[in-house]
Coordinates of C-alpha atoms in Angstrom, one line a residue:
X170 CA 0.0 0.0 0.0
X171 CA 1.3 3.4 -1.2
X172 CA 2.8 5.8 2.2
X173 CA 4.2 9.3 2.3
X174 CA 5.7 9.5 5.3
X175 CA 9.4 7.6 5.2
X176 CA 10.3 5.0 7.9
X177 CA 12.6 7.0 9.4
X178 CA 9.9 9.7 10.3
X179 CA 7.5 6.6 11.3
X180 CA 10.2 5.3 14.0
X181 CA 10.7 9.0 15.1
X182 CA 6.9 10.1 15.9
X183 CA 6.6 6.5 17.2
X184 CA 9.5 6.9 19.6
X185 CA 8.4 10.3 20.8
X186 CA 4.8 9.0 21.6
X187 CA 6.5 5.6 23.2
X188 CA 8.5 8.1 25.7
X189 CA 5.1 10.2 26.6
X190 CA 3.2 7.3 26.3
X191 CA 5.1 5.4 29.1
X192 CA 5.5 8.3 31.4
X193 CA 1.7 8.2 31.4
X194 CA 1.7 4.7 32.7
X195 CA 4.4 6.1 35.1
X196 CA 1.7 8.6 36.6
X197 CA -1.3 6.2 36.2
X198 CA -0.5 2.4 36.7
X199 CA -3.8 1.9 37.0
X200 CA -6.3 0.6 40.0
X201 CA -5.8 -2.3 42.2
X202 CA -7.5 -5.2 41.3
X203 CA -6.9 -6.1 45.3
X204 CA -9.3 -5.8 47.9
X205 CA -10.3 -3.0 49.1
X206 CA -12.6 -2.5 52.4
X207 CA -16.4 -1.7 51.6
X208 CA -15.7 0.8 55.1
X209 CA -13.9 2.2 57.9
X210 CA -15.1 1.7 61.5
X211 CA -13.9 4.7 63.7
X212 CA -13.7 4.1 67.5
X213 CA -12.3 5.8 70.2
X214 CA -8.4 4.5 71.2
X215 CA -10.1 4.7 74.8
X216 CA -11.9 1.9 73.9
X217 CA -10.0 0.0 71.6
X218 CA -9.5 -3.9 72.6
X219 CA -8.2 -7.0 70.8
X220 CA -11.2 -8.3 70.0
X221 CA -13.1 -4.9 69.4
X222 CA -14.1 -6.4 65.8
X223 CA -16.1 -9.4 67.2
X224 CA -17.7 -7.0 70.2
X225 CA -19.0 -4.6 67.8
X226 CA -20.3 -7.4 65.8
X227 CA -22.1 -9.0 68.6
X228 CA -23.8 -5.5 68.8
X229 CA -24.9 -5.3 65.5
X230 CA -26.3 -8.6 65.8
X231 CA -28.1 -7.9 68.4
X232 CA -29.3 -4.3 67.0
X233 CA -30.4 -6.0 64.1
X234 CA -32.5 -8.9 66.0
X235 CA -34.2 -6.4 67.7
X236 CA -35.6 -4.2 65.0
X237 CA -35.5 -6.2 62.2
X238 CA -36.0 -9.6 62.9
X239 CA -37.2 -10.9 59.7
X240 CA -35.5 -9.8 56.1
X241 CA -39.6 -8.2 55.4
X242 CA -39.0 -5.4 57.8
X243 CA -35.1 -4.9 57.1
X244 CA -36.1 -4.5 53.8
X245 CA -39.1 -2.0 54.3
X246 CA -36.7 -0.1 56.9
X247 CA -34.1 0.2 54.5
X248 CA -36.1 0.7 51.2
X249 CA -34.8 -2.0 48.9
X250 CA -36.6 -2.4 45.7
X251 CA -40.1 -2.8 45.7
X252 CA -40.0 -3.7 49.6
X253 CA -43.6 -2.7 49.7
X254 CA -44.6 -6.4 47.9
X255 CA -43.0 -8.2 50.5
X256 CA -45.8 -9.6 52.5
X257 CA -46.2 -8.9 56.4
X258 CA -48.7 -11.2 57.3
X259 CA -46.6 -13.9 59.2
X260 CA -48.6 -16.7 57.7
X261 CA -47.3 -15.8 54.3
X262 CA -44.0 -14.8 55.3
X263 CA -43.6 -17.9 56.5
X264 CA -44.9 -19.6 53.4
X265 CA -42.6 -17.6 51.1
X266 CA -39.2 -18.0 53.3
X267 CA -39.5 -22.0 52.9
X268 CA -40.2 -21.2 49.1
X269 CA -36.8 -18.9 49.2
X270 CA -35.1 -21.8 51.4
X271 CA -36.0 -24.5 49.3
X272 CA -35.3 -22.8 45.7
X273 CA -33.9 -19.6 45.8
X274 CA -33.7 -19.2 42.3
X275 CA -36.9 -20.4 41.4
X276 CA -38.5 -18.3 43.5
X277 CA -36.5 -15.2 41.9
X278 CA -37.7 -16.1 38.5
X279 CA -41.0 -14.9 39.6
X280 CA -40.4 -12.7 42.8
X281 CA -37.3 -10.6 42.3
X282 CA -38.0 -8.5 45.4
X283 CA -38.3 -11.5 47.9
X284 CA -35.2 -13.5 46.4
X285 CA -33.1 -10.2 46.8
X286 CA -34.6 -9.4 50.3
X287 CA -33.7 -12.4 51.6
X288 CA -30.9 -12.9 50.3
X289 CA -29.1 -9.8 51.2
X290 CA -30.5 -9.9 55.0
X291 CA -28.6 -13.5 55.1
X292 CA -25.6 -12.1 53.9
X293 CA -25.7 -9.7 56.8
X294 CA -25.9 -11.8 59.0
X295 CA -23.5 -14.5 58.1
X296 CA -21.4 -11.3 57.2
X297 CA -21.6 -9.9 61.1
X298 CA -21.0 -13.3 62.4
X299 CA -17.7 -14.2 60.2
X300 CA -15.8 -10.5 59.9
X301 CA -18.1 -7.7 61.0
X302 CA -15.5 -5.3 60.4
X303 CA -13.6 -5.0 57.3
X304 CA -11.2 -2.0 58.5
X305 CA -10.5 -1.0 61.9
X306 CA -8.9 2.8 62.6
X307 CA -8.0 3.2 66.5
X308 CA -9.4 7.0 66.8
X309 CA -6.8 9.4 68.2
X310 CA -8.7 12.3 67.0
X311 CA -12.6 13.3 66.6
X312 CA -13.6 10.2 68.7
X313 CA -11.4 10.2 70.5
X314 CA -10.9 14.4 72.0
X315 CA -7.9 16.6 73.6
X316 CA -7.0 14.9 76.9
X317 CA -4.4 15.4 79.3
X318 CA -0.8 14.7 77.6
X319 CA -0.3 11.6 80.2
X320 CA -3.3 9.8 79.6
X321 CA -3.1 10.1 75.9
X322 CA 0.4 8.5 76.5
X323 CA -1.4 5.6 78.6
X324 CA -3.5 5.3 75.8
X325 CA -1.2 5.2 72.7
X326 CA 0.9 2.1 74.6
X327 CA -2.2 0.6 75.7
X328 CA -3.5 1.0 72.2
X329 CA -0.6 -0.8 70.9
X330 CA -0.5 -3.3 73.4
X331 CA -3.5 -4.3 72.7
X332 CA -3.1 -4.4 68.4
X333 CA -0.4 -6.7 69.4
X334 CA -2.4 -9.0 71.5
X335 CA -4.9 -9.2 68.6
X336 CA -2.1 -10.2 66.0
X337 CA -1.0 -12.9 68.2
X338 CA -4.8 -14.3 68.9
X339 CA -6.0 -13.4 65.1
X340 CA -8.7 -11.5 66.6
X341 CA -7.7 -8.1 64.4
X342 CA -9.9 -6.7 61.3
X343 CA -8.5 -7.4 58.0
X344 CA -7.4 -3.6 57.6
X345 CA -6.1 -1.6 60.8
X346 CA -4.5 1.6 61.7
X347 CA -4.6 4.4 63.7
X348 CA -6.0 8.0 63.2
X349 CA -3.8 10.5 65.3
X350 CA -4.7 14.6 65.2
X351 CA -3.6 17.4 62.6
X352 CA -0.7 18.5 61.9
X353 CA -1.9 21.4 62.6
X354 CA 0.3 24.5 64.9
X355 CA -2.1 23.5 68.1
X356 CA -1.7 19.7 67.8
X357 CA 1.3 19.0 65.6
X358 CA 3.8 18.2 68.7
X359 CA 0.7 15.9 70.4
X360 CA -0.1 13.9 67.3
X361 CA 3.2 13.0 66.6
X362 CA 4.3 12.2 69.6
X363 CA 1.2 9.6 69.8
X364 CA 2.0 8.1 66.6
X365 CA 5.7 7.9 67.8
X366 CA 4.8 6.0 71.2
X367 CA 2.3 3.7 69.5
X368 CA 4.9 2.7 66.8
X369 CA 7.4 2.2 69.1
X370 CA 5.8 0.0 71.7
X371 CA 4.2 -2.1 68.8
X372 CA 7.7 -2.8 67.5
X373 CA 8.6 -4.0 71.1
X374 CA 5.9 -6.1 71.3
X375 CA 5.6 -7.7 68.0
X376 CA 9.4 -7.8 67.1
X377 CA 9.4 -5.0 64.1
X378 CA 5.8 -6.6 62.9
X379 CA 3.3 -4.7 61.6
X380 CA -0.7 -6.4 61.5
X381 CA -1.7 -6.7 57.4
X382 CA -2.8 -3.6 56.0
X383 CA -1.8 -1.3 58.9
X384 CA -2.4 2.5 57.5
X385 CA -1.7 6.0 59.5
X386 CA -4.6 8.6 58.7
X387 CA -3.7 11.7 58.8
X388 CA -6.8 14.0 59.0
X389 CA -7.2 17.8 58.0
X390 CA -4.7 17.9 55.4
X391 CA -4.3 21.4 54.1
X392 CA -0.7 21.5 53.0
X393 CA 2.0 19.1 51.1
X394 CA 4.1 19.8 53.6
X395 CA 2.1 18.0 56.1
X396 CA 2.1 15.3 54.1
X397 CA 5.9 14.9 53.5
X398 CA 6.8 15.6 56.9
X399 CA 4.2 12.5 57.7
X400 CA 6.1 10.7 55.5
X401 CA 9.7 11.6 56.5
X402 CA 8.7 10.7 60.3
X403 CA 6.9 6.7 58.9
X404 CA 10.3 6.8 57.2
X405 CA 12.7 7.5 59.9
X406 CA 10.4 5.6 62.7
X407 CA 10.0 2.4 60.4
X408 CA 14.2 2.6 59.9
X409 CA 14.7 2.9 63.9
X410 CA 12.2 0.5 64.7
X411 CA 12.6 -2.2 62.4
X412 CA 9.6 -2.0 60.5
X413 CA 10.2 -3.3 57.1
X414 CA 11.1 -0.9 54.1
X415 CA 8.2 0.7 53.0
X416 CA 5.6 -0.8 55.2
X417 CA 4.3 2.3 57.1
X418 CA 1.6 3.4 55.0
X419 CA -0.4 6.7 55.0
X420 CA -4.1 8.1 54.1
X421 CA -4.8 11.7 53.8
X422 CA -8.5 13.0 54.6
X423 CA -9.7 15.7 52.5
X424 CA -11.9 18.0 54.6
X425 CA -11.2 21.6 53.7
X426 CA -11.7 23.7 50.1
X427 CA -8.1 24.3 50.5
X428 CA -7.3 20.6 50.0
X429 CA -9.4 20.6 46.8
X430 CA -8.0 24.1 45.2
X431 CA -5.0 25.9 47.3
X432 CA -4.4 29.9 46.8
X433 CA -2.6 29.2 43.0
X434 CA -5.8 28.2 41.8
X435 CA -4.3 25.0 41.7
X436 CA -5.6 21.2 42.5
X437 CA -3.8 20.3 46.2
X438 CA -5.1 16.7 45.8
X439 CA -2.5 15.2 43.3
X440 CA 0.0 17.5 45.1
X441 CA -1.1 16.4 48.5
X442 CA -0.7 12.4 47.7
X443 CA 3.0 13.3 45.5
X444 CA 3.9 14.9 48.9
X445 CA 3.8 10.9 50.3
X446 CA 6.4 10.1 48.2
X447 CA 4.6 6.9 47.2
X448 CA 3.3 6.1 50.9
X449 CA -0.5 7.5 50.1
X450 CA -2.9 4.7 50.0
X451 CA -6.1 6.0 50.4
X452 CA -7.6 9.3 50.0
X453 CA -10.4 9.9 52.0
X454 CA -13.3 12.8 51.9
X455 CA -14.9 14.5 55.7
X456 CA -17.9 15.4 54.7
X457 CA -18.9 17.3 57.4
X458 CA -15.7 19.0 58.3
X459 CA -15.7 19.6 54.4
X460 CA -19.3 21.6 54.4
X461 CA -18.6 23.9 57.4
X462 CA -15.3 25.1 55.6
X463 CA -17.7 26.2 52.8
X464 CA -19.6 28.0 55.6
X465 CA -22.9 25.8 55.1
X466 CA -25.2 26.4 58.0
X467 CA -25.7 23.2 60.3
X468 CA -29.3 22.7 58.9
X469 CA -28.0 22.2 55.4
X470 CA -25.2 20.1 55.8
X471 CA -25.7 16.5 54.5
X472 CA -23.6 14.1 52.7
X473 CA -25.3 14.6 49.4
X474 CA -24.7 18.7 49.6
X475 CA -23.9 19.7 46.0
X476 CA -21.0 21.0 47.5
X477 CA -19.7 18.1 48.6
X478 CA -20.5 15.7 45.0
X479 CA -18.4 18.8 43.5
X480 CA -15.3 17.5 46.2
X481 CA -15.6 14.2 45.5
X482 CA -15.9 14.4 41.3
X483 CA -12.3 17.0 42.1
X484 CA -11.0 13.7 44.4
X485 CA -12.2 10.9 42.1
X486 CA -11.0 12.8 38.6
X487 CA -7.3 13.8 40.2
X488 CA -6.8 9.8 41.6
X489 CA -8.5 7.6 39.0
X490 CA -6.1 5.3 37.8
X491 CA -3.2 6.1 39.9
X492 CA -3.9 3.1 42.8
X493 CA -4.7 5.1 45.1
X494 CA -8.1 4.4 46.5
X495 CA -10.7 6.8 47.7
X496 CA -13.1 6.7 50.7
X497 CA -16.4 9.3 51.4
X498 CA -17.2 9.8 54.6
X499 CA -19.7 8.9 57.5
X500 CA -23.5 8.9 58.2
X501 CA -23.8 11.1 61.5
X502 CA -27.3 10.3 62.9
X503 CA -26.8 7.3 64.8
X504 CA -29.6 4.6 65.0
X505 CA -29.8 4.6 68.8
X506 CA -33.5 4.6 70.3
X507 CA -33.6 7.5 72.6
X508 CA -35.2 5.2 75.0
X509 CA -33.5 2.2 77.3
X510 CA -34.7 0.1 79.9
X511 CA -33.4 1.0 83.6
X512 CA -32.3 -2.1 85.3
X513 CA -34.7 -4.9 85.8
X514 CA -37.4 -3.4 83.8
X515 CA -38.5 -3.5 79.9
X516 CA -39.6 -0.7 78.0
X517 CA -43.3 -0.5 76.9
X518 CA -44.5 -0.7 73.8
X519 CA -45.0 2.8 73.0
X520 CA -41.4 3.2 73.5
X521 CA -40.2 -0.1 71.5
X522 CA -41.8 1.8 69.0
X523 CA -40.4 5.3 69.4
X524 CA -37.2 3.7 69.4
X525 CA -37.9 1.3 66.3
X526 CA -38.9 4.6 64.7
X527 CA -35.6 6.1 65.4
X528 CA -33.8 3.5 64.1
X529 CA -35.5 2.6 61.0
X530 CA -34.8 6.3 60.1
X531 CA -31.3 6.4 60.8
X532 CA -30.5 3.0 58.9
X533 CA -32.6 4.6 55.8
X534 CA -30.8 7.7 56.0
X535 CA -27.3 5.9 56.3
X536 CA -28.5 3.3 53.3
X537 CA -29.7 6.3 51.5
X538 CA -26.2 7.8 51.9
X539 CA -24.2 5.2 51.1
X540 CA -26.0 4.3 47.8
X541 CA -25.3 7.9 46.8
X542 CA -21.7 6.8 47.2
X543 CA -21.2 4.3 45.6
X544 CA -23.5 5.7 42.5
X545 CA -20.5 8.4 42.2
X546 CA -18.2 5.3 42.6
X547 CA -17.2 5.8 45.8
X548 CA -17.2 1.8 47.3
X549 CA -15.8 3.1 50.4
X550 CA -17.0 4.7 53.5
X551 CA -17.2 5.0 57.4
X552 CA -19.0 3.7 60.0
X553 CA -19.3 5.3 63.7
X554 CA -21.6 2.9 65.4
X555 CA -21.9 -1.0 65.5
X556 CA -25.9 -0.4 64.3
X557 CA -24.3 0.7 61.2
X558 CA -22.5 -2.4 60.2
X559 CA -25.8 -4.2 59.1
X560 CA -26.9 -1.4 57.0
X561 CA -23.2 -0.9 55.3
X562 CA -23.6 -4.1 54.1
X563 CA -26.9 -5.0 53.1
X564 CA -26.5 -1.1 50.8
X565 CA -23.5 -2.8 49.6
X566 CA -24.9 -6.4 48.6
X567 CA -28.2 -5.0 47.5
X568 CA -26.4 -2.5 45.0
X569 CA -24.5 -5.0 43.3
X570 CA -27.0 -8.0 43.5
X571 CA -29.4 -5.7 42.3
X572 CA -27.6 -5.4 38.9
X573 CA -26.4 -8.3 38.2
X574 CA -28.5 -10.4 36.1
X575 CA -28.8 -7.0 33.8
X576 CA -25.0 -6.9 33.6
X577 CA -24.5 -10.3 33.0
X578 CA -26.1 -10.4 30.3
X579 CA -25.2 -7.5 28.6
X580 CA -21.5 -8.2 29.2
X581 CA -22.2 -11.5 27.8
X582 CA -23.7 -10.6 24.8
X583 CA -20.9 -7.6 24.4
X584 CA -18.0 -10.4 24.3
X585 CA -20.1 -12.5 21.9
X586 CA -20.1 -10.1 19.5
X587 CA -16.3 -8.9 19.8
X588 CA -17.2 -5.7 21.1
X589 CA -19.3 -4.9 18.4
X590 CA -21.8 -2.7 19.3
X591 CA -25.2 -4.0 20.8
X592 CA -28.4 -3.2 21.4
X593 CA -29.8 -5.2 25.0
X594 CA -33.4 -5.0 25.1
X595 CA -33.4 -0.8 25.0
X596 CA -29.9 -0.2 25.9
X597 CA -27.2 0.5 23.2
X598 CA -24.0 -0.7 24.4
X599 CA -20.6 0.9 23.2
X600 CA -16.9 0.0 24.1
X601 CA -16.5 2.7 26.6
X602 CA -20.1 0.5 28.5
X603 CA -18.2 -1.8 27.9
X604 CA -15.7 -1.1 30.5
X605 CA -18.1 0.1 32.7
X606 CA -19.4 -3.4 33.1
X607 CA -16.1 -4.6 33.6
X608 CA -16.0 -2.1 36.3
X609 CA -18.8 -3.8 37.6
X610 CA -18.0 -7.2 38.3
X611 CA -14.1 -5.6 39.3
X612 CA -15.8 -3.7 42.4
X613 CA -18.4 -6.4 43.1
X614 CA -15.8 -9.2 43.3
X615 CA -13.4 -7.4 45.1
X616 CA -15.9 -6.4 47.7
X617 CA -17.1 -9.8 48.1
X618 CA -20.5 -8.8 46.6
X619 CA -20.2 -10.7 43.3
X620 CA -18.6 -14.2 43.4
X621 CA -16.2 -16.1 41.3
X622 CA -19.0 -17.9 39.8
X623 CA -21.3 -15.2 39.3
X624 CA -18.3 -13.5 37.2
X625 CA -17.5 -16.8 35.1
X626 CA -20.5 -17.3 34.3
X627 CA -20.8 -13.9 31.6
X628 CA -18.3 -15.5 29.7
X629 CA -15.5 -13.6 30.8
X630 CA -12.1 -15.7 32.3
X631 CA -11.1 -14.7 35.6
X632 CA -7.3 -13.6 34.3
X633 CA -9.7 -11.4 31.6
X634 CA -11.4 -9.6 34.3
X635 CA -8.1 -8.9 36.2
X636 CA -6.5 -7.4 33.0
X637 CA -8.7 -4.4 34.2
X638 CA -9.3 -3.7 30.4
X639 CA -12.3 -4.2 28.1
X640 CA -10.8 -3.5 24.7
X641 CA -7.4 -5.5 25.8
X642 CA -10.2 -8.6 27.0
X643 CA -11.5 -7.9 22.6
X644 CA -8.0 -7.1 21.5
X645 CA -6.9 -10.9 22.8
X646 CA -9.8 -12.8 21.7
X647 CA -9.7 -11.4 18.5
X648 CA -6.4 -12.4 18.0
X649 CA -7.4 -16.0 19.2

């Protein structure tokens, strides 16, 4: 086939976009396909025992037993899809939970909103009674308040002491760290001197171990320097201490509008997570803390604020792609009934149901929320309370069950046709859908959400999904 250009010019524009092309990849290796928590519980390092995780999941247990005792009224409390079929007539629930237990799938073919009910409010509990909490920070700051400078001493050993404990008895969270204060003027000498007497008794304890996963968050970020200084002190502890190379992580939180733009005009984030000189995990957003630096009045701030979607779209667009996750931040009405029984006594029923009231609201409220998260592909968020847990998980199940026979089988039909594009029933699907749906099954598997199966079963290999790229998945088949 006739050219104009000469091979010597080929090789020359090809070498140039080679060199730019790979210090791209350089800036943007592209996301983990590992796991990464569905949330962060906070507690207090007051309270902070071994065996924290299983405590708070005996709570949640128990929180959950007592208002919402069958999957109907988790379901309704919550709003799942089309909830409002579900019967509440005991006779029928009855009937229709030995349908679900006999033939789940059957029963789905024909009653979507009971198979997904169900099935999600078993999750949560098999999920609270096998790891109720995913990732565990030991709270030095918010929950945790300015105290005398000896008794946060006390409680940075104890902390420690009791982090190794749990990695002796495996009784630790899969993730772990520790939250300390700013680095701000007023606490900058307190907070590192609590992250330097917590490392350094945990590397007395353990031998130089860290647990798996251990992170330092560092909250109110406002400057790079912070974060480099951070960094230079993980760095210089983790040498001293025996800590292996590299292993003292670090997450920034992201709760003022000078962490989004600086006085330049310019984006802090990317400079904010460079400043960790490749120790920055996680990036994650304070919602609240974000909305009163915008000088939003108390009666307006909520996690869905247009204010704070414009943070997270700044957060999500400056990190895509470069491995560092990101995390939104907390529901902060807490599903405690503002009744409770004095000893020896039971509440009556007008205050079961005052309580049930509360509650219900505060789990839709925090569902509510954390669908809005992960709609703007955020997968991560916190908890505060133990009556949280069922709710993080059943939004997180329920939003990926919820999806999955539609994605299935568009992502199946996709990869039939090479990538072609297809029309599903109403929906025209594209390359660039495509990947979305890849996306998909990436986030749900890695979450737990989606199984191995569930994956295999669209057709697609589980070394394809892992590739983390649609056209690459075409590209090789084509080539088959």
């Amino acid at each position: 086939m006739k050219v104009t250009l000469t091979h010597d010019e080929m090789n020359a524009y090809c070498s140039e976009l080679h060199d730019s092309n790979a210090a791209f990849g350089s800036h943007y290796p592209a996301d983990s396909f590992h796991r990464q928590p569905v949330h962060t519980v906070y507690g207090g390092a007051n309270l902070f025992k071994a065996g924290f995780a299983a405590k708070l999941g005996e709570v949640a247990l128990k929180t959950l037993d007592t208002y919402a005792p069958t999957y109907s009224v988790f379901a309704r409390a919550l709003g799942l899809p089309r909830a409002e079929t579900l019967p509440t007539n005991a006779t029928e629930l009855a009937s229709l939970t030995r349908a679900l237990e006999a033939n789940p799938e059957q029963v789905r073919e024909t009653k979507q909103a009971a198979w997904l009910a169900f099935t999600v409010y078993n999750r949560v509990v098999k999920k609270l009674q096998t790891e109720p909490i995913e990732d565990n920070r030991i709270d030095f700051e918010d929950g945790y308040g300015n105290r005398p400078d000896d008794e946060e001493d006390k409680h940075a050993a104890a902390a420690a002491d009791e982090v190794a404990k749990g990695m002796s008895e495996n009784l630790l969270s899969p993730f772990i760290g520790i939250r300390v204060k700013t680095f701000s003027d007023e606490c900058k000498v307190r907070s590192i001197r609590t992250l330097d007497i917590f490392l350094t008794r945990l590397a007395e304890k353990t031998g130089g171990k860290l647990p798996q996963h251990f992170i330092v968050t560092l909250p109110k970020v406002t400057t790079p320097t912070q974060v480099s200084t951070c960094a230079k002190i993980l760095e210089n502890l983790e040498a001293r201490l025996g800590f292996a190379k590299d292993s003292l992580r670090m997450e920034i939180m992201i709760e003022t509008t000078q962490s989004i733009i600086n006085h330049k005009g310019e984006n802090t984030v990317p400079l904010l997570v460079a400043a960790a000189g490749g120790r920055c995990r996680s990036a994650i957003f304070g919602t609240y803390d974000y909305t009163a630096s915008c000088n939003i009045t108390a009666a307006h701030q909520s996690h869905t604020h247009p204010a704070c979607d414009f943070a997270r779209s700044v957060i999500q667009v400056s990190l895509a792609g470069t491995g560092v996750t990101i995390s939104d931040g907390a529901t902060t009405s807490m599903p405690i009934g503002p009744h409770k029984a004095a000893r020896d006594a039971v509440l009556t029923a007008q205050q079961m149901d005052e309580n049930r009231a509360v509650v219900h609201g505060a789990w839709k409220l925090h569902y509510d929320n954390i669908m809005h998260s992960m709609r703007h592909a955020y997968y991560q968020g916190w908890d505060l309370n133990p009556g949280q847990l069922p709710v993080r998980y059943a939004a997180v199940d329920t939003f990926f069950l919820s999806g999955l026979q539609d994605a299935s089988t568009r992502l199946n039909a996709f990869l039939n046709k090479a990538a072609q594009a297809t029309l599903v029933g109403n929906t025209f699907d594209d390359a660039a859908t495509g990947q979305g749906l890849l996306n998909f099954f990436l986030r749900g598997m890695a979450c737990g959400a989606i199984t191995e199966q569930e994956v295999l079963a669209t057709g697609i290999t589980l070394d394809e999904l892992r590739s983390r790229s649609f056209v690459r998945i075409v590209n090789n088949r084509a080539q088959q």
